[in-house]
mmCIF file of C-alpha atoms in Angstrom:
data_model
loop_
_atom_site.group_PDB
_atom_site.id
_atom_site.type_symbol
_atom_site.label_atom_id
_atom_site.label_comp_id
_atom_site.label_asym_id
_atom_site.label_seq_id
_atom_site.Cartn_x
_atom_site.Cartn_y
_atom_site.Cartn_z
ATOM 1 C CA MET A 11 -25.997 100.047 218.499
ATOM 2 C CA THR A 12 -25.935 103.801 218.526
ATOM 3 C CA ARG A 13 -29.008 105.857 218.967
ATOM 4 C CA ARG A 14 -28.764 107.214 215.407
ATOM 5 C CA ALA A 15 -28.585 103.651 213.963
ATOM 6 C CA LEU A 16 -31.563 102.542 216.088
ATOM 7 C CA VAL A 17 -33.662 105.502 214.857
ATOM 8 C CA ALA A 18 -32.678 104.730 211.257
ATOM 9 C CA VAL A 19 -33.622 101.046 211.620
ATOM 10 C CA LEU A 20 -36.949 101.848 213.301
ATOM 11 C CA GLY A 21 -37.743 104.553 210.749
ATOM 12 C CA GLY A 22 -36.939 102.221 207.852
ATOM 13 C CA SER A 23 -39.047 99.446 209.397
ATOM 14 C CA ALA A 24 -41.989 101.803 209.871
ATOM 15 C CA ALA A 25 -41.744 102.982 206.256
ATOM 16 C CA LEU A 26 -41.585 99.389 204.990
ATOM 17 C CA LEU A 27 -44.609 98.467 207.128
ATOM 18 C CA LEU A 28 -46.602 101.370 205.646
ATOM 19 C CA VAL A 29 -45.716 100.257 202.107
ATOM 20 C CA VAL A 30 -46.792 96.661 202.843
ATOM 21 C CA VAL A 31 -50.080 97.778 204.458
ATOM 22 C CA GLY A 32 -50.767 100.083 201.501
ATOM 23 C CA CYS A 33 -50.134 97.288 199.003
ATOM 24 C CA VAL A 34 -52.389 94.855 200.892
ATOM 25 C CA GLY A 35 -55.151 97.479 201.003
ATOM 26 C CA ALA A 36 -54.828 98.108 197.274
ATOM 27 C CA VAL A 37 -55.066 94.371 196.516
ATOM 28 C CA ILE A 38 -58.151 93.990 198.718
ATOM 29 C CA ARG A 39 -59.849 96.915 196.948
ATOM 30 C CA ALA A 40 -58.885 95.528 193.536
ATOM 31 C CA VAL A 41 -60.375 92.066 194.125
ATOM 32 C CA SER A 42 -63.453 93.123 196.065
ATOM 33 C CA HIS A 43 -66.655 92.580 194.130
ATOM 34 C CA ASP A 44 -69.055 95.031 195.619
ATOM 35 C CA PRO A 45 -72.168 95.016 193.412
ATOM 36 C CA GLY A 46 -71.735 98.742 192.908
ATOM 37 C CA ASP A 47 -68.302 98.216 191.342
ATOM 38 C CA THR A 48 -69.506 96.927 187.954
ATOM 39 C CA PRO A 49 -73.260 97.378 187.494
ATOM 40 C CA GLU A 50 -72.995 97.065 183.706
ATOM 41 C CA CYS A 51 -71.257 93.696 184.006
ATOM 42 C CA ARG A 52 -73.811 92.369 186.485
ATOM 43 C CA GLU A 53 -76.721 93.491 184.295
ATOM 44 C CA SER A 54 -75.092 91.876 181.269
ATOM 45 C CA VAL A 55 -74.663 88.570 183.136
ATOM 46 C CA ARG A 56 -78.303 88.632 184.285
ATOM 47 C CA ALA A 57 -79.451 89.249 180.704
ATOM 48 C CA GLU A 58 -77.295 86.406 179.345
ATOM 49 C CA GLU A 59 -78.579 84.009 182.019
ATOM 50 C CA ALA A 60 -82.225 84.901 181.295
ATOM 51 C CA LYS A 61 -81.844 84.293 177.560
ATOM 52 C CA VAL A 62 -83.235 81.010 176.187
ATOM 53 C CA ARG A 63 -81.020 80.080 173.278
ATOM 54 C CA THR A 64 -82.084 78.002 170.277
ATOM 55 C CA ASN A 65 -78.811 77.789 168.359
ATOM 56 C CA ARG A 66 -77.381 74.288 167.886
ATOM 57 C CA TRP A 67 -75.108 72.990 170.624
ATOM 58 C CA ASP A 68 -71.445 73.483 169.830
ATOM 59 C CA PRO A 69 -69.358 71.432 170.129
ATOM 60 C CA PRO A 70 -71.883 68.701 169.317
ATOM 61 C CA GLY A 71 -69.631 66.021 170.820
ATOM 62 C CA GLU A 72 -70.512 67.241 174.312
ATOM 63 C CA LEU A 73 -73.996 65.797 173.711
ATOM 64 C CA PRO A 74 -73.187 62.612 171.783
ATOM 65 C CA GLY A 75 -75.676 60.567 169.799
ATOM 66 C CA LEU A 76 -78.401 63.167 169.314
ATOM 67 C CA GLY A 77 -78.403 62.942 165.540
ATOM 68 C CA ASP A 78 -79.920 65.731 163.476
ATOM 69 C CA TYR A 79 -82.272 66.930 166.200
ATOM 70 C CA LEU A 80 -85.310 69.091 165.461
ATOM 71 C CA GLU A 81 -84.845 71.840 168.051
ATOM 72 C CA ILE A 82 -82.994 72.794 171.197
ATOM 73 C CA HIS A 83 -83.648 75.309 173.971
ATOM 74 C CA TRP A 84 -80.852 75.982 176.434
ATOM 75 C CA GLN A 85 -79.609 78.431 179.045
ATOM 76 C CA LEU A 86 -76.421 79.111 180.939
ATOM 77 C CA ARG A 87 -75.684 80.232 184.477
ATOM 78 C CA ALA A 88 -72.463 81.411 186.056
ATOM 79 C CA SER A 89 -71.296 79.153 188.870
ATOM 80 C CA GLY A 90 -68.942 81.866 190.082
ATOM 81 C CA ASP A 91 -68.768 85.620 189.746
ATOM 82 C CA PRO A 92 -67.792 86.580 186.190
ATOM 83 C CA CYS A 93 -67.745 90.250 187.229
ATOM 84 C CA SER A 94 -65.139 89.755 189.928
ATOM 85 C CA ARG A 95 -61.763 91.335 189.403
ATOM 86 C CA ALA A 96 -60.126 88.351 191.065
ATOM 87 C CA PRO A 97 -58.004 86.312 188.685
ATOM 88 C CA GLY A 98 -59.084 82.855 187.618
ATOM 89 C CA PRO A 99 -61.686 81.150 185.478
ATOM 90 C CA VAL A 100 -65.424 81.204 186.034
ATOM 91 C CA ASP A 101 -67.291 77.922 185.721
ATOM 92 C CA TRP A 102 -70.589 77.788 183.852
ATOM 93 C CA ALA A 103 -73.617 75.526 184.177
ATOM 94 C CA TYR A 104 -75.868 74.750 181.221
ATOM 95 C CA GLN A 105 -79.322 73.208 180.965
ATOM 96 C CA GLY A 106 -81.243 72.362 177.859
ATOM 97 C CA VAL A 107 -84.151 70.528 176.297
ATOM 98 C CA VAL A 108 -83.631 68.830 172.935
ATOM 99 C CA ARG A 109 -86.425 67.619 170.660
ATOM 100 C CA LEU A 110 -85.136 64.531 168.820
ATOM 101 C CA ARG A 111 -86.241 62.680 165.715
ATOM 102 C CA PRO A 112 -88.093 59.433 166.636
ATOM 103 C CA ALA A 113 -85.396 57.088 165.280
ATOM 104 C CA ASP A 114 -82.639 59.072 167.015
ATOM 105 C CA ALA A 115 -84.465 58.899 170.365
ATOM 106 C CA ARG A 116 -84.797 55.094 170.083
ATOM 107 C CA THR A 117 -81.167 54.667 168.960
ATOM 108 C CA LEU A 118 -79.901 56.862 171.790
ATOM 109 C CA ALA A 119 -81.894 54.859 174.361
ATOM 110 C CA GLN A 120 -80.489 51.571 173.077
ATOM 111 C CA ARG A 121 -76.894 52.674 172.510
ATOM 112 C CA TYR A 122 -76.455 54.024 176.048
ATOM 113 C CA ASP A 123 -78.745 51.605 177.920
ATOM 114 C CA PHE A 124 -81.146 54.241 179.181
ATOM 115 C CA ALA A 125 -83.319 52.730 181.932
ATOM 116 C CA PRO A 126 -86.398 54.002 183.802
ATOM 117 C CA TYR A 127 -85.519 56.827 186.128
ATOM 118 C CA ALA A 128 -86.712 56.542 189.710
ATOM 119 C CA PRO A 129 -86.593 59.973 191.365
ATOM 120 C CA ALA A 130 -86.207 58.319 194.792
ATOM 121 C CA VAL A 131 -82.843 56.986 193.579
ATOM 122 C CA PRO A 132 -80.729 60.051 192.756
ATOM 123 C CA ALA A 133 -78.646 60.103 189.602
ATOM 124 C CA ALA A 134 -74.874 60.224 189.798
ATOM 125 C CA HIS A 135 -75.177 64.016 189.858
ATOM 126 C CA SER A 136 -78.018 66.396 190.547
ATOM 127 C CA GLY A 137 -79.669 68.034 187.595
ATOM 128 C CA SER A 138 -82.806 65.982 187.050
ATOM 129 C CA PRO A 139 -85.765 67.393 185.089
ATOM 130 C CA ALA A 140 -87.307 68.332 188.450
ATOM 131 C CA ASP A 141 -84.420 70.833 188.729
ATOM 132 C CA ALA A 142 -85.137 72.450 185.341
ATOM 133 C CA TRP A 143 -84.759 76.204 185.317
ATOM 134 C CA PRO A 144 -88.126 77.981 185.041
ATOM 135 C CA ALA A 145 -87.610 79.321 181.499
ATOM 136 C CA LEU A 146 -86.917 75.775 180.225
ATOM 137 C CA ALA A 147 -89.803 74.039 182.027
ATOM 138 C CA PRO A 148 -92.354 74.861 179.270
ATOM 139 C CA PHE A 149 -90.289 72.812 176.787
ATOM 140 C CA LEU A 150 -90.477 69.626 178.904
ATOM 141 C CA PRO A 151 -93.195 67.032 178.191
ATOM 142 C CA ALA A 152 -96.378 67.272 180.288
ATOM 143 C CA ALA A 153 -96.402 63.624 181.399
ATOM 144 C CA PRO A 154 -92.849 62.376 180.836
ATOM 145 C CA ARG A 155 -91.456 58.881 181.253
ATOM 146 C CA TRP A 156 -87.863 59.763 181.981
ATOM 147 C CA LEU A 157 -85.042 57.337 181.384
ATOM 148 C CA HIS A 158 -81.514 57.844 182.696
ATOM 149 C CA SER A 159 -78.160 56.402 181.669
ATOM 150 C CA ARG A 160 -74.997 56.589 183.718
ATOM 151 C CA ALA A 161 -73.148 55.378 180.587
ATOM 152 C CA TYR A 162 -74.354 58.451 178.683
ATOM 153 C CA ASP A 163 -73.454 60.785 181.552
ATOM 154 C CA GLU A 164 -69.908 59.393 181.578
ATOM 155 C CA ALA A 165 -69.459 58.984 177.808
ATOM 156 C CA ALA A 166 -66.556 60.707 176.098
ATOM 157 C CA PRO A 167 -65.771 63.484 175.698
ATOM 158 C CA ALA A 168 -65.685 64.333 179.371
ATOM 159 C CA THR A 169 -64.873 68.024 178.944
ATOM 160 C CA ARG A 170 -67.883 68.887 181.104
ATOM 161 C CA TRP A 171 -69.767 67.026 183.790
ATOM 162 C CA ARG A 172 -72.975 65.813 182.140
ATOM 163 C CA THR A 173 -76.360 64.467 183.257
ATOM 164 C CA ALA A 174 -79.085 63.609 180.766
ATOM 165 C CA PHE A 175 -82.625 62.259 180.910
ATOM 166 C CA LEU A 176 -84.461 60.874 177.912
ATOM 167 C CA ASP A 177 -88.170 60.473 177.202
ATOM 168 C CA VAL A 178 -88.339 58.269 174.100
ATOM 169 C CA GLU A 179 -92.109 58.579 173.688
ATOM 170 C CA HIS A 180 -91.938 62.394 173.614
ATOM 171 C CA ARG A 181 -88.532 62.354 171.841
ATOM 172 C CA THR A 182 -87.114 64.726 174.445
ATOM 173 C CA LEU A 183 -83.687 64.875 176.066
ATOM 174 C CA PHE A 184 -83.134 67.075 179.122
ATOM 175 C CA PHE A 185 -79.473 67.780 179.915
ATOM 176 C CA THR A 186 -77.315 69.550 182.440
ATOM 177 C CA LEU A 187 -73.657 70.326 181.756
ATOM 178 C CA GLN A 188 -71.206 71.816 184.207
ATOM 179 C CA ASP A 189 -67.714 73.116 183.549
ATOM 180 C CA HIS A 190 -65.093 71.366 185.600
#
């Protein structure tokens, strides 16, 4: 190979290497999620997570068998970083406390074979009332008798991972849903 050809090959290789390094650097900067990058987004997410919502759960099929319940209080939390510029979905976790009508609480307990919950024996998933988020804790009964049902947790539709605890006496259902 002549000297001129060798210089041309080395020069072309160096230029290509600089382009590749520049592209990699640009991608790293684009997907980095330094908190200073999007302060408005981060503040918006914090505000949404702090909000205790009282609108009816939609779609209602995600919490089957609740009937025409009296009230609901629920929150959401991001399981990932919704402010990241990286592509891909963000999963969300939800917790809520539902106040049921007496007949609906009894029917729910019977239909899904709710049984006494023993905290020493963990449920299929975490998310027991002991794990309630602070803003929802005031809506839980003071002296609950929690029941748990694996059949309810696994009931269709299975669009989200679900764990629920029922106190028939206080007509209260505590739930945790997780995108999956």
